[in-house]
XYZ file of C-alpha atoms in Angstrom:
113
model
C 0.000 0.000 0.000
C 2.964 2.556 0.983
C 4.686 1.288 -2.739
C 1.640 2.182 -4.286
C 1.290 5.907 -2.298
C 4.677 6.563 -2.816
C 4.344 5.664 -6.677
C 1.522 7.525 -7.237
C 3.240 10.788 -5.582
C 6.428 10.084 -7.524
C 4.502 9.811 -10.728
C 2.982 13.415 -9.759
C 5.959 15.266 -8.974
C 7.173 13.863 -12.435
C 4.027 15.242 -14.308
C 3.865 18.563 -12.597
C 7.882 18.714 -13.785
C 7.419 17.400 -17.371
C 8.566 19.525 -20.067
C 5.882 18.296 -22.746
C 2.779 17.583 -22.746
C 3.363 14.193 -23.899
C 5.581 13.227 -20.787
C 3.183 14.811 -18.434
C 0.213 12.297 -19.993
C 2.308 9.550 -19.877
C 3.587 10.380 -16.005
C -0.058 10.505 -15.440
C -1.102 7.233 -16.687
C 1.320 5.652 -14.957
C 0.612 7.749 -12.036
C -3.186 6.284 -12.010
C -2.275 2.548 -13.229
C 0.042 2.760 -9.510
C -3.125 3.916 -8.038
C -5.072 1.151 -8.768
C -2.014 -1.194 -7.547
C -2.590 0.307 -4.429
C -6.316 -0.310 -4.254
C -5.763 -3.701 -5.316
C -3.286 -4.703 -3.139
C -5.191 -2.507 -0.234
C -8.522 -4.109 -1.011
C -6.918 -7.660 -0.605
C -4.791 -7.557 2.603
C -8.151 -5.750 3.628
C -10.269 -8.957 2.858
C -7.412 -10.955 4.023
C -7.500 -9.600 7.384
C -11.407 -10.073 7.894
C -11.120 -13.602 6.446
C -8.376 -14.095 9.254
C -10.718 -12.412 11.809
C -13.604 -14.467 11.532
C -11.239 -17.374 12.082
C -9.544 -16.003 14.810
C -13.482 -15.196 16.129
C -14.520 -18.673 15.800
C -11.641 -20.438 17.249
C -11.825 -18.361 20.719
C -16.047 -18.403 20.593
C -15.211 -22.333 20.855
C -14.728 -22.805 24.442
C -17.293 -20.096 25.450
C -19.608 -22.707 23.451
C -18.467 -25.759 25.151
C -19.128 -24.213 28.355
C -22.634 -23.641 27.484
C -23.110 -27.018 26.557
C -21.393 -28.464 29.582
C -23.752 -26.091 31.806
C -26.467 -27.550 30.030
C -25.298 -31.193 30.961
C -25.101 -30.193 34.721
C -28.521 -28.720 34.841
C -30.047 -31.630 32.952
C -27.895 -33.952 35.402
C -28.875 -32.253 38.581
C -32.478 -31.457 37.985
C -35.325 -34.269 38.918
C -36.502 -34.830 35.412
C -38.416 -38.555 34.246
C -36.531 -40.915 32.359
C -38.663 -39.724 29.351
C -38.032 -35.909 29.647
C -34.435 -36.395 30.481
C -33.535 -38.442 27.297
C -36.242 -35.330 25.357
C -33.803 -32.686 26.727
C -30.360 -34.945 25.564
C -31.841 -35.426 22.463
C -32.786 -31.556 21.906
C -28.896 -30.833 23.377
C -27.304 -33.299 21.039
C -29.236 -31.704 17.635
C -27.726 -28.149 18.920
C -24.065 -29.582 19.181
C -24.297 -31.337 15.775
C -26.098 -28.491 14.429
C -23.015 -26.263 15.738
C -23.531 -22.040 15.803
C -25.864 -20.801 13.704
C -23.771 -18.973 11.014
C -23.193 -14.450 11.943
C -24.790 -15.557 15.269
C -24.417 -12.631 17.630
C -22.276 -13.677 21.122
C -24.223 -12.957 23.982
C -22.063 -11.732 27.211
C -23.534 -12.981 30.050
C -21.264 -10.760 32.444
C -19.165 -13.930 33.617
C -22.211 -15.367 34.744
């Protein structure tokens, strides 16, 4: 991105100096063809960098999720439930763990509750 800049200002300098007209286009083109280097290359580290942020994201939202689903386990394990309505409540658990996040879901802090 600083290449690109520092091309594009070069390429000025060198059009504002140009003795003909000619030069001055050609110092120009060049000038904007570095410009859109710089987008280019700015636009991908860009998308780059929120590609590697949604990893990052999802890879430390992991435990937060496990916890929820081992707090899940204790209250199903320590509340008086029927043999029915306790195998209802693992089967509901088990279809959200295979299921996994829902996809954009927001994270809800709980305030280290």
């Amino acid at each position: 991105m600083v290449t690109g800049f520092v091309l594009l200002a070069a390429f000025v300098v060198v059009a504002l100096n140009a003795s003909t007209t000619a030069g001055a286009v050609v110092a120009g083109g060049l000038g904007a063809v570095s410009a859109a280097l710089a987008g280019f290359v700015s636009r991908t580290f860009v998308k780059s960098q929120e590609t590697a942020a949604g990893h990052l994201k999802a890879y430390f939202d992991q435990p937060l999720e496990f916890a929820r689903y081992l707090a899940a386990e204790r209250l199903v394990a320590d509340a008086d439930l029927s043999r029915e309505q306790r195998a209802e409540v693992i089967t509901t658990l088990a279809q959200s763990i295979a299921a996994g996040p829902a996809v954009g879901a927001p994270v809800v802090d709980t305030g280290g509750q």
